[in-house]
Tab-separated table of N, CA and C in Angstrom:
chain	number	residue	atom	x	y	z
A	1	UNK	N	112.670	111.102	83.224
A	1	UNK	CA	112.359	110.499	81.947
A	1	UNK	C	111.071	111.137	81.430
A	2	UNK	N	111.391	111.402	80.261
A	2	UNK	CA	110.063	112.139	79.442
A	2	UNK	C	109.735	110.933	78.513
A	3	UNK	N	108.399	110.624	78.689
A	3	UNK	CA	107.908	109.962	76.969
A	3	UNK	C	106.825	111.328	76.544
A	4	UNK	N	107.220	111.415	75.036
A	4	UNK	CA	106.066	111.635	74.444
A	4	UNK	C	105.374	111.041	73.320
A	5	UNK	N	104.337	111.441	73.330
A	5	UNK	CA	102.945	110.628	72.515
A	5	UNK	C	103.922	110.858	70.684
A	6	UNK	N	103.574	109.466	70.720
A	6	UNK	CA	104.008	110.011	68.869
A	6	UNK	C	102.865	110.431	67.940
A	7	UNK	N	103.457	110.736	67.208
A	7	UNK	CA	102.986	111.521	65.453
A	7	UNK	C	101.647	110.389	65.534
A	8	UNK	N	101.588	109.397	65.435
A	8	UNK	CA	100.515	108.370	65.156
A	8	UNK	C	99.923	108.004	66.156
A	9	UNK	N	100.159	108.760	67.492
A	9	UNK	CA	98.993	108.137	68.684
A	9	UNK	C	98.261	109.528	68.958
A	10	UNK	N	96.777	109.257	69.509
A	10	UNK	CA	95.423	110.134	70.210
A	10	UNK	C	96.576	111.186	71.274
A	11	UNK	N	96.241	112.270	71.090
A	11	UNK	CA	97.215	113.414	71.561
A	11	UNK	C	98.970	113.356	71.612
A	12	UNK	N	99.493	113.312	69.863
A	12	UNK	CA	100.359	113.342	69.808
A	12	UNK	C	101.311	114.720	70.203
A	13	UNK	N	102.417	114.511	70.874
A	13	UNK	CA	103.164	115.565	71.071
A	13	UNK	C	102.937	115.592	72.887
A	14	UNK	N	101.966	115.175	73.573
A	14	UNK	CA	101.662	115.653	74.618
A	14	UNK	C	102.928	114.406	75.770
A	15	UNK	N	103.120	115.244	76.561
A	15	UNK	CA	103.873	114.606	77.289
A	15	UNK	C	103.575	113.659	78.820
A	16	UNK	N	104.735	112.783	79.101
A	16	UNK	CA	104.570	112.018	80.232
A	16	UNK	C	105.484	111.818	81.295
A	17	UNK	N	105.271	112.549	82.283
A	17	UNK	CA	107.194	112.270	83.019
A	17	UNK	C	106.912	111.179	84.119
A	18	UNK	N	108.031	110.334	84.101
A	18	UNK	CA	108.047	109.158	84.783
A	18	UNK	C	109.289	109.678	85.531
A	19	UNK	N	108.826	109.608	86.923
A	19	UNK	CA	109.822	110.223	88.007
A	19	UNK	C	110.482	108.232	88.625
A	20	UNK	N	111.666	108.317	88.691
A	20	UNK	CA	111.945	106.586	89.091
A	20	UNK	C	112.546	107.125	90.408
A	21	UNK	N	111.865	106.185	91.449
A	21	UNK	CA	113.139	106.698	92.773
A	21	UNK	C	113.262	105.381	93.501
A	22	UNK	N	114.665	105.404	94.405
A	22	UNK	CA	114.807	103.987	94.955
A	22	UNK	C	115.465	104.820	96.635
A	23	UNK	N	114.774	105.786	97.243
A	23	UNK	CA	115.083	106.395	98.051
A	23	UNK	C	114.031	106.067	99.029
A	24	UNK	N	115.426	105.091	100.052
A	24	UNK	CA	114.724	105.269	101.407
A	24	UNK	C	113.780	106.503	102.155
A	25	UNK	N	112.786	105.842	103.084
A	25	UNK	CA	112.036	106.517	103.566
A	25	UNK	C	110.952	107.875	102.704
A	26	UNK	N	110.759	107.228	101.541
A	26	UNK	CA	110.027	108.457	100.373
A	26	UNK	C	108.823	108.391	100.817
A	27	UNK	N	108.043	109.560	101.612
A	27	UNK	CA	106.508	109.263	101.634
A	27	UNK	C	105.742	109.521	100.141
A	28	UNK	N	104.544	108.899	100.204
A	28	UNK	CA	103.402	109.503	99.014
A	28	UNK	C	103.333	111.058	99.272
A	29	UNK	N	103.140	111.464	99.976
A	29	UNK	CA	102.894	113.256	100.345
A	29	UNK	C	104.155	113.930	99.124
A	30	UNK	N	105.132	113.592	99.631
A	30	UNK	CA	106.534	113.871	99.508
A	30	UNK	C	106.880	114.014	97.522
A	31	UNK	N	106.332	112.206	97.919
A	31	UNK	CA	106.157	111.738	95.804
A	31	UNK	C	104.943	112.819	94.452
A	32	UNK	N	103.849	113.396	95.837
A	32	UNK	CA	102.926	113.736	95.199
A	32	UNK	C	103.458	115.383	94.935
A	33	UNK	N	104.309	115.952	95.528
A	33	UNK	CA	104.920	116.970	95.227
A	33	UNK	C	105.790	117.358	94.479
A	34	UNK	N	106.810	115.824	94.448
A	34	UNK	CA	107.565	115.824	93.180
A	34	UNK	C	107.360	115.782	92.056
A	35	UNK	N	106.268	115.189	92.049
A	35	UNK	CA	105.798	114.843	90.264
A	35	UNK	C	104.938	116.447	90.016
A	36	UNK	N	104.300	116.681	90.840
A	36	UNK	CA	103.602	118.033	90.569
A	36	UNK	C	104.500	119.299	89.715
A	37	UNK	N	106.026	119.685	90.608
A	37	UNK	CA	107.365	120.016	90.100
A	37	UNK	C	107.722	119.745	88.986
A	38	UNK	N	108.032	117.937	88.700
A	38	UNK	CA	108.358	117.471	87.976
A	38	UNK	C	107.549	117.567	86.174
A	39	UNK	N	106.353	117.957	86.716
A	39	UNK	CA	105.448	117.807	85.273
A	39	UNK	C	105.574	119.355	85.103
A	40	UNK	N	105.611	120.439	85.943
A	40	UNK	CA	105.590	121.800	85.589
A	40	UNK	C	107.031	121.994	84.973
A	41	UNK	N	108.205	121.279	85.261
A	41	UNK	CA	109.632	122.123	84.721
A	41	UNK	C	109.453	121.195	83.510
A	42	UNK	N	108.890	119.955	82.623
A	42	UNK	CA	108.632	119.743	81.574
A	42	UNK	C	107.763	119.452	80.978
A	43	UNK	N	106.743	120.499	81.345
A	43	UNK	CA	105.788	120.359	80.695
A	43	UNK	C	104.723	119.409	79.962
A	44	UNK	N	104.722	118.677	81.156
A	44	UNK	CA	103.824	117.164	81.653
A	44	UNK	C	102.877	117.441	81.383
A	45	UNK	N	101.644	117.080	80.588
A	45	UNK	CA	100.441	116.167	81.459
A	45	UNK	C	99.804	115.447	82.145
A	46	UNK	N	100.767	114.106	82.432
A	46	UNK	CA	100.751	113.552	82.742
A	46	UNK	C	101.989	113.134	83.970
A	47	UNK	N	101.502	112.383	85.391
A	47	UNK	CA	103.008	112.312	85.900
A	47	UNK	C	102.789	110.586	86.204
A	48	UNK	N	103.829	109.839	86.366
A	48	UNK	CA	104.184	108.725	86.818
A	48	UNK	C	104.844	108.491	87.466
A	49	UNK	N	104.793	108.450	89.351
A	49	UNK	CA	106.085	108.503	89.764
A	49	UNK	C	106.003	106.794	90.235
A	50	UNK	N	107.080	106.246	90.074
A	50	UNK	CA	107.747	104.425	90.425
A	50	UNK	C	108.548	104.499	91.476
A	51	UNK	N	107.602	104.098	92.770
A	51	UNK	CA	108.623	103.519	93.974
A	51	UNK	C	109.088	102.163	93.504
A	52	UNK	N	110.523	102.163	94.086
A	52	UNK	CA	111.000	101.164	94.265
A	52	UNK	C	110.236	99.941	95.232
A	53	UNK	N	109.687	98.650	94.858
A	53	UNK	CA	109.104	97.629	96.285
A	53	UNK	C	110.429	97.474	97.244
A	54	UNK	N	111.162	97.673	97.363
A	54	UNK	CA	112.321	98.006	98.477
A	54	UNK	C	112.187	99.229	99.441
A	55	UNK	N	111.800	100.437	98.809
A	55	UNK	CA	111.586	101.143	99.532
A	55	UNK	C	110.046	102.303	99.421
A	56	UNK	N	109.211	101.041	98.778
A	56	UNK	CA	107.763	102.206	99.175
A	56	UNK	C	107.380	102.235	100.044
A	57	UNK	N	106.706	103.343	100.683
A	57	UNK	CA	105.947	103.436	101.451
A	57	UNK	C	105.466	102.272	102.509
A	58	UNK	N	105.355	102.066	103.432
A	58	UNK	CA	104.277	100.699	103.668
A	58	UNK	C	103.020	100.823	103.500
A	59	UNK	N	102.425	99.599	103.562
A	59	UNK	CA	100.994	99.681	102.918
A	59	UNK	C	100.664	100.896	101.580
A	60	UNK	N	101.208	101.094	101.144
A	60	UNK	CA	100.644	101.411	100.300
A	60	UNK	C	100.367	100.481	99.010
A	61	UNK	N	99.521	101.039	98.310
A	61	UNK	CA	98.629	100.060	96.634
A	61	UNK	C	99.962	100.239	95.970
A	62	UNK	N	100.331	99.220	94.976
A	62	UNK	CA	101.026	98.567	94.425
A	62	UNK	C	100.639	99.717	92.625
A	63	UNK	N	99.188	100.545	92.834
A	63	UNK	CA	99.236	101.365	91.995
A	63	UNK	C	98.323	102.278	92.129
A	64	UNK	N	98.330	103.284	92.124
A	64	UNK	CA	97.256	104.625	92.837
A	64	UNK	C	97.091	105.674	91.537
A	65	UNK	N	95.878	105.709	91.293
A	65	UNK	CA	95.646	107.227	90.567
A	65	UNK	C	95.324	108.175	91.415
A	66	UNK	N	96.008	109.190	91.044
A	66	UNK	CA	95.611	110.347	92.184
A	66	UNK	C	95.251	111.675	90.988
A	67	UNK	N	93.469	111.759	90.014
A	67	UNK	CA	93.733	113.150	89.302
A	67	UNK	C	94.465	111.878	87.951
A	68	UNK	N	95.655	112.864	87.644
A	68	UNK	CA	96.334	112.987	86.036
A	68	UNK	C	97.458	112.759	86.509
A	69	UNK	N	98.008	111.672	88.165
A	69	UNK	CA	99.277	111.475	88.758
A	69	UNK	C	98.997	109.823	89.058
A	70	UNK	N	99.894	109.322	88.858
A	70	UNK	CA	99.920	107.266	88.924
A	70	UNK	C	101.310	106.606	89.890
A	71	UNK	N	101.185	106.975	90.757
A	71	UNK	CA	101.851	106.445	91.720
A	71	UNK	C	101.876	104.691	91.452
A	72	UNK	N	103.309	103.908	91.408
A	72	UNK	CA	103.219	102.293	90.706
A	72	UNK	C	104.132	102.025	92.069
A	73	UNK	N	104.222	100.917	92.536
A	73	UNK	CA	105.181	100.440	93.114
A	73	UNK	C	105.913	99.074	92.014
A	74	UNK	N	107.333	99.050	91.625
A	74	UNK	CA	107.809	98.321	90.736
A	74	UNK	C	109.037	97.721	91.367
A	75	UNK	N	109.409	96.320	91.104
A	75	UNK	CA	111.283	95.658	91.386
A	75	UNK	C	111.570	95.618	89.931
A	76	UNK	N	112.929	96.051	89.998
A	76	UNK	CA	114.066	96.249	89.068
A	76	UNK	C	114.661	94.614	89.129
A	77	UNK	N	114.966	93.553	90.334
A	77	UNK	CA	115.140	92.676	89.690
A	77	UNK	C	114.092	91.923	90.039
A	78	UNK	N	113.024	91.826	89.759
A	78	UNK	CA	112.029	90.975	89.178
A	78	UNK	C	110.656	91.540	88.388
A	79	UNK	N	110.346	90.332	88.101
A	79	UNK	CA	109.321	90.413	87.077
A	79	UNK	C	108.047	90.417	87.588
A	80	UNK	N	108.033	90.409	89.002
A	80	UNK	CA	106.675	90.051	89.595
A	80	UNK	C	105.397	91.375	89.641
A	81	UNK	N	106.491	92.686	89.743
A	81	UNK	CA	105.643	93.674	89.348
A	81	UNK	C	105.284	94.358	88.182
A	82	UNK	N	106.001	93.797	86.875
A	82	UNK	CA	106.171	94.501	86.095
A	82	UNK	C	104.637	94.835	85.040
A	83	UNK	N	103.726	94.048	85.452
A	83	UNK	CA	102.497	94.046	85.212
A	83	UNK	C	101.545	95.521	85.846
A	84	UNK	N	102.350	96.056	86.974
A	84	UNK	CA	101.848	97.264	87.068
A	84	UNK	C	102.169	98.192	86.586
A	85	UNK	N	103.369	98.056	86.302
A	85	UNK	CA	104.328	99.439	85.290
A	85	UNK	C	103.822	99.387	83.857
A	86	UNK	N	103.344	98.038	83.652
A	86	UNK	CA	102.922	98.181	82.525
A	86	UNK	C	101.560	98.876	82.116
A	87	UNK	N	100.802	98.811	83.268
A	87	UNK	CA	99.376	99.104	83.481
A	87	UNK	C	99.506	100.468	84.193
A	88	UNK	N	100.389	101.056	84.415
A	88	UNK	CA	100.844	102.917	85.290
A	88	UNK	C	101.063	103.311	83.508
A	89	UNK	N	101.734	103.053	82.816
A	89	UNK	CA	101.985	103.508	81.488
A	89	UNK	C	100.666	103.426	80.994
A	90	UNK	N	100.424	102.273	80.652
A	90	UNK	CA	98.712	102.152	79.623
A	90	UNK	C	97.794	103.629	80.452
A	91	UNK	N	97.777	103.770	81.596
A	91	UNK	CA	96.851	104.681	82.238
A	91	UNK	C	97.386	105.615	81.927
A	92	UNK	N	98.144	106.064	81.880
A	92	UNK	CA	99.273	107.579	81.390
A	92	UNK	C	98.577	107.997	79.993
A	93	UNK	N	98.645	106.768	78.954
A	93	UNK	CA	98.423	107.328	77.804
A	93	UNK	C	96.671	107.419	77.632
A	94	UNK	N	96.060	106.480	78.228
A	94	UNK	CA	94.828	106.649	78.040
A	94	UNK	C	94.027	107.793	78.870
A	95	UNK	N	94.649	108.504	80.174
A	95	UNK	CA	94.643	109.410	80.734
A	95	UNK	C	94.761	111.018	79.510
A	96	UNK	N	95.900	110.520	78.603
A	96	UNK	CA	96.141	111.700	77.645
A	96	UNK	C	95.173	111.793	76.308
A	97	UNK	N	94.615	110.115	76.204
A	97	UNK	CA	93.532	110.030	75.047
A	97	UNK	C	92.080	110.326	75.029
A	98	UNK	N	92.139	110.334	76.994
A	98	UNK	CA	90.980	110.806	77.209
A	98	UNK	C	90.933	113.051	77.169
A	99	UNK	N	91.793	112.817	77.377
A	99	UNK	CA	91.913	114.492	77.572
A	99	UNK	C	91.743	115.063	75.833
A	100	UNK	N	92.129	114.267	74.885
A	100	UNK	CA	92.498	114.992	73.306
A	100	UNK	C	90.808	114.843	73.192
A	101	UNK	N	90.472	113.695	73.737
A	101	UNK	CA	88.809	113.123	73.270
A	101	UNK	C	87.853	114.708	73.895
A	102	UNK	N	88.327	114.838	74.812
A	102	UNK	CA	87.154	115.931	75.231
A	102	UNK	C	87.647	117.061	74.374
A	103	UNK	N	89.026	117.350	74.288
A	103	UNK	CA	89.258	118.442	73.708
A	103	UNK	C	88.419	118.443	72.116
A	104	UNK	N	88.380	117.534	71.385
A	104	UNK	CA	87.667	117.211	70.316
A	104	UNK	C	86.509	117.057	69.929
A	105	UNK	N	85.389	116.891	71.354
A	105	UNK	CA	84.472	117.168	71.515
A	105	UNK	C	83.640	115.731	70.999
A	106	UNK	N	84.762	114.563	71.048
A	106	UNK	CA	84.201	113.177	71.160
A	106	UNK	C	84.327	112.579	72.586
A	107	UNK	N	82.541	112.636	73.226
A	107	UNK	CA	82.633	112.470	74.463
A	107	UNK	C	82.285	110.777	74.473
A	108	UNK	N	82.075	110.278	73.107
A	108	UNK	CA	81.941	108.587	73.536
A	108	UNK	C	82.941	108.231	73.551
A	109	UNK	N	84.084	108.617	73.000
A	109	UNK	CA	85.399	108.083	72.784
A	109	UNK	C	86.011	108.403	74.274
A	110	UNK	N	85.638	109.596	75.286
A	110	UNK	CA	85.989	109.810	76.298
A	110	UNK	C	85.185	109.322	77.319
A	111	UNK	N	84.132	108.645	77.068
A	111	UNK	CA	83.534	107.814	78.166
A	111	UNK	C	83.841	106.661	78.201
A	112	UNK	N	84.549	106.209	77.241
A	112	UNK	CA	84.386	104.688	76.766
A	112	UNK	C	86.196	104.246	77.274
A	113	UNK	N	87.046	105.779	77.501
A	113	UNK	CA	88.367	105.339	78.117
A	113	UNK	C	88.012	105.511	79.587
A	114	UNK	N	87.032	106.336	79.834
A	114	UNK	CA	87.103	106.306	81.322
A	114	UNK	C	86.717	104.810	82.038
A	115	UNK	N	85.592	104.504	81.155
A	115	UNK	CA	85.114	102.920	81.625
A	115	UNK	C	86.369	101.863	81.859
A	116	UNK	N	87.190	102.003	80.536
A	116	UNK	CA	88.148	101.071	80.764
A	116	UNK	C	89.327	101.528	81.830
A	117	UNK	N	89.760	103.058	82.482
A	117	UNK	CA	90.129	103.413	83.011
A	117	UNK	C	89.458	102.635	84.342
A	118	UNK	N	88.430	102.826	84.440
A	118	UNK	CA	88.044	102.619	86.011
A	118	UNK	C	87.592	101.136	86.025
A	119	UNK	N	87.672	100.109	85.177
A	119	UNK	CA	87.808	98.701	84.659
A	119	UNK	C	89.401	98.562	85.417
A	120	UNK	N	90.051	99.103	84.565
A	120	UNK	CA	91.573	98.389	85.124
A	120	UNK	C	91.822	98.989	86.847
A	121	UNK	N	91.894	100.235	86.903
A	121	UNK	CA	91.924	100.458	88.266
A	121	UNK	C	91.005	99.460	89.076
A	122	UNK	N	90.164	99.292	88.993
A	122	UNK	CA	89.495	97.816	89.758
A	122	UNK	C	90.111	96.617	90.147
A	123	UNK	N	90.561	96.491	88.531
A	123	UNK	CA	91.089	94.669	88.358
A	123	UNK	C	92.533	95.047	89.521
A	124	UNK	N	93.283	96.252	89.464
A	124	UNK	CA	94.317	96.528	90.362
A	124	UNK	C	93.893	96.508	91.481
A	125	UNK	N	93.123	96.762	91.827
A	125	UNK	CA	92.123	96.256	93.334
A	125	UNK	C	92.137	95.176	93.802
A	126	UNK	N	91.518	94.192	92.618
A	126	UNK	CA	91.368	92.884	92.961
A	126	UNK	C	92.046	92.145	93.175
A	127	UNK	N	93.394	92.580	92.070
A	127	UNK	CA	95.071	91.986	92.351
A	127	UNK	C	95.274	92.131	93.631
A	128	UNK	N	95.191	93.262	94.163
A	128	UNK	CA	96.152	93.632	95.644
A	128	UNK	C	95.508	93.008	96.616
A	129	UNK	N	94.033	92.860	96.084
A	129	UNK	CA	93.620	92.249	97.353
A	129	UNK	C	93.389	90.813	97.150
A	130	UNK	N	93.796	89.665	96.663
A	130	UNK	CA	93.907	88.254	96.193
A	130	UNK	C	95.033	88.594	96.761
A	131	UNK	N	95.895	89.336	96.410
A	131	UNK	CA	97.472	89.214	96.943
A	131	UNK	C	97.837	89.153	98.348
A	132	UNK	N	97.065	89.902	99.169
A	132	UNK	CA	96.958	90.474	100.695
A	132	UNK	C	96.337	89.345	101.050
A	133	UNK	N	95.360	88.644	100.337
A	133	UNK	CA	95.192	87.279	101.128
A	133	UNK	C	95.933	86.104	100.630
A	134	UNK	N	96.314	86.120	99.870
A	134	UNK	CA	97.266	85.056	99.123
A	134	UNK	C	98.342	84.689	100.323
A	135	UNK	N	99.138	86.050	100.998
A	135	UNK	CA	100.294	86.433	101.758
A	135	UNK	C	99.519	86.044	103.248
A	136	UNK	N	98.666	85.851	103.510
A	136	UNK	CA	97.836	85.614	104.998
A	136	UNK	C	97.787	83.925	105.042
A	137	UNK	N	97.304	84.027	103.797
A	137	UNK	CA	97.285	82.333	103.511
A	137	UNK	C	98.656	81.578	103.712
A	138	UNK	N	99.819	82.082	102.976
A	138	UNK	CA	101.030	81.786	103.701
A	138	UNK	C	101.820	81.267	104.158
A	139	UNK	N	101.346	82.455	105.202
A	139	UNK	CA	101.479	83.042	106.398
A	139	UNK	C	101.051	81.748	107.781
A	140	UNK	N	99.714	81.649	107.004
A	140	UNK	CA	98.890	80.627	108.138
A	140	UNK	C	99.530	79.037	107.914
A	141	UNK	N	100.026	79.082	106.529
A	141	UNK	CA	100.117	77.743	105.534
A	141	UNK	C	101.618	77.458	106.733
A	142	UNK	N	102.639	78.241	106.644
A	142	UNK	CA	103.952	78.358	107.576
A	142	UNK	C	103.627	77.844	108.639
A	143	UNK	N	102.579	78.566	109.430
A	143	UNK	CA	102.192	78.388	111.170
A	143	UNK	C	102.003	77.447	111.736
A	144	UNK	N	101.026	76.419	110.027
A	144	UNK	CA	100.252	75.324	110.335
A	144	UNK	C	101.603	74.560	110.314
A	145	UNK	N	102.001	74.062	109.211
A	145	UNK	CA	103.243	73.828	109.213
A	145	UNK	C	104.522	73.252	110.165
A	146	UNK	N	104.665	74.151	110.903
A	146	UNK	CA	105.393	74.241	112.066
A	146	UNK	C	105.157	73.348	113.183
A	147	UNK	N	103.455	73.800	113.428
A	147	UNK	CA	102.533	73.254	114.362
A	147	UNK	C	102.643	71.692	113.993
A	148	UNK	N	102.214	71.110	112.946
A	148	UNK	CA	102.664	69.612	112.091
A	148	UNK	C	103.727	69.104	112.706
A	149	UNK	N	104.763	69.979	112.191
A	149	UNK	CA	106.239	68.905	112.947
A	149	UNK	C	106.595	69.328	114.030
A	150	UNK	N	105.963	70.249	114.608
A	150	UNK	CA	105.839	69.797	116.633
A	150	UNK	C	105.311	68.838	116.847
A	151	UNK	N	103.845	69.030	116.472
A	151	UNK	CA	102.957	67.708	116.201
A	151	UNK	C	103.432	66.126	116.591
A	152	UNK	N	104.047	66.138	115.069
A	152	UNK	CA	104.687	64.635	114.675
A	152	UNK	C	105.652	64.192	115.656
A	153	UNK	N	106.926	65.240	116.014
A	153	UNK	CA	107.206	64.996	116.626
A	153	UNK	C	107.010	64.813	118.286
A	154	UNK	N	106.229	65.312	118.730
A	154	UNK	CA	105.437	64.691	120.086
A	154	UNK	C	105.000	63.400	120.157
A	155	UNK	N	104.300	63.003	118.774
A	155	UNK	CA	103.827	61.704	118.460
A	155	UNK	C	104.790	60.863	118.606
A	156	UNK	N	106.144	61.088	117.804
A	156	UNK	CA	107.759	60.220	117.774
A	156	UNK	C	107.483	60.078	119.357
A	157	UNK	N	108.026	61.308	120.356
A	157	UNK	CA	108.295	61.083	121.540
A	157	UNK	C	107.097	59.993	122.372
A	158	UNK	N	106.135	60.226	122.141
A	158	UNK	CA	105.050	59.599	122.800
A	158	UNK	C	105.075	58.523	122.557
A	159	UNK	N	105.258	58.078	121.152
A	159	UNK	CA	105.239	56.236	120.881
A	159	UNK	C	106.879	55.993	121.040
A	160	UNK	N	107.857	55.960	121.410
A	160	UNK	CA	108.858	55.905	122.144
A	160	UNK	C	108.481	56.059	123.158
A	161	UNK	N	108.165	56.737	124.443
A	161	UNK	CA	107.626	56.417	125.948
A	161	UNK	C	106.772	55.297	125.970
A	162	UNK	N	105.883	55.141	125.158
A	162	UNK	CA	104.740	53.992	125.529
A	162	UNK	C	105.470	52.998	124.827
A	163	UNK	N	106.386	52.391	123.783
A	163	UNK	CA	106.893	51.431	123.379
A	163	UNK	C	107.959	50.758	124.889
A	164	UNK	N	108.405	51.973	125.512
A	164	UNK	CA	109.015	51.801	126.360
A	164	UNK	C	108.513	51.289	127.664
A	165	UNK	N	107.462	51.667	128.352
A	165	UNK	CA	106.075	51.366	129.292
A	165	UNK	C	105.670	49.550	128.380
A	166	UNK	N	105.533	49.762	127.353
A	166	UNK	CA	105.335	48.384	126.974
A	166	UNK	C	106.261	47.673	127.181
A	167	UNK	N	107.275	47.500	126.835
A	167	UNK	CA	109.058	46.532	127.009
A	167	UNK	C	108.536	46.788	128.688
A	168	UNK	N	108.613	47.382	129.327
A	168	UNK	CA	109.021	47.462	131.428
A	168	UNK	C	107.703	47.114	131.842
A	169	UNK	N	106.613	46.882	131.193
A	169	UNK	CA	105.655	45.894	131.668
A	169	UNK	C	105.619	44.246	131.245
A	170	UNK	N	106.292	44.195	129.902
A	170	UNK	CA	106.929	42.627	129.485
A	170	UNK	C	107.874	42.189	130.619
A	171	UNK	N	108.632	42.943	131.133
A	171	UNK	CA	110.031	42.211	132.410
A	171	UNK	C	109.201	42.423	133.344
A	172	UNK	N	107.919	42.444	133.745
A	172	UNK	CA	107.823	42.670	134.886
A	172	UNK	C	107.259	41.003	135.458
C-alpha cells in the first residue's frame, strides 16, 4: 500500500509505504529489511511496516521508530490497537513535514514537529508501560483470586469439622 501526501498537505506528492503482514514467526531484523526494499521499489520516504498482534514478534513495543521506518503492532478484529495505527500514520506524515520543513529552510516549523514527534513517541511509552503493568496487575488480581476461594473454601470445610466436634461433644 502506497499513500501519498496530497496537493494540500506539507510535502505534497511525497510518498508512504505501509507494508501489512500477518506472517508467522516475522522477526523485526527481517521487517526492517523489508520496508527498506519496500520504500526503494516505490519510491518511499517513508516506511510503515504493521505486525499483526497475533503474530509479532514477542516483546516487542506495540510501536517503534527506527530513523524514517515505524514498526506498529495492530488487530484486524479489534479496536484495542487501533490507536497506534493511528499514531504510526500521524508519525509517517509528520516525519515527511518535518523533512519539506528543513528542505525549506523553516527550522521552527521543523523543531516544533520534532518536539511533538518525540511528545507522542513518549506518551507510546507510557501506554506500553501502564499496559505491562495493568497485565501484572491481572495477573496478580487472578492469583489472588483463586487463593480467596481456596481460602473460603477451607473455611466451609473447617466450620463443618468444628460444627461437627461441636454436635460429638453435645452426645457425649
Amino acid at each position: 500500500l502506497v499513500l501519498t501526501m496530497g496537493s494540500d498537505a506539507v510535502g505534497a506528492g511525497r510518498k508512504i509505504v505501509v507494508e501489512i503482514k500477518n506472517e508467522k514467526n516475522k522477526r523485526y531484523e527481517a521487517a526492517v529489511e523489508e520496508l527498506i526494499i519496500a520504500k526503494r521499489n516505490r519510491k518511499a520516504d517513508i516506511g510503515v511496516f504493521v505486525f499483526s498482534k497475533q503474530t509479532a514478534p514477542d516483546g516487542m513495543s506495540n510501536l517503534i521508530r527506527n530513523g524514517k521506518d515505524i514498526f506498529v503492532i495492530w488487530d484486524n478484529e479489534s479496536n484495542e490497537n487501533d490507536g497506534y495505527l493511528e499514531a504510526a500514520l500521524s508519525l509517517a506524515k509528520a516525519l515527511i513535514s518535518q523533512d519539506q520543513s528543513h528542505e525549506n529552510n523553516n527550522y521552527d516549523a521543523a523543531n516544533t514537529l520534532e518536539t511533538a514527534v518525540q511528545s507522542l513517541e513518549q506518551a507510546v511509552d507510557n501506554l506500553d508501560k501502564i499496559s505491562d503493568s495493568n497485565r501484572t496487575i491481572e495477573n496478580q488480581v487472578t492469583k489472588i483470586n483463586t487463593f480467596v476461594g481456596k481460602a473460603k473454601k477451607q473455611v466451609s470445610l473447617q466450620t463443618s469439622a468444628l460444627n461437627g466436634l461441636i454436635v460429638s461433644f453435645k452426645n457425649m
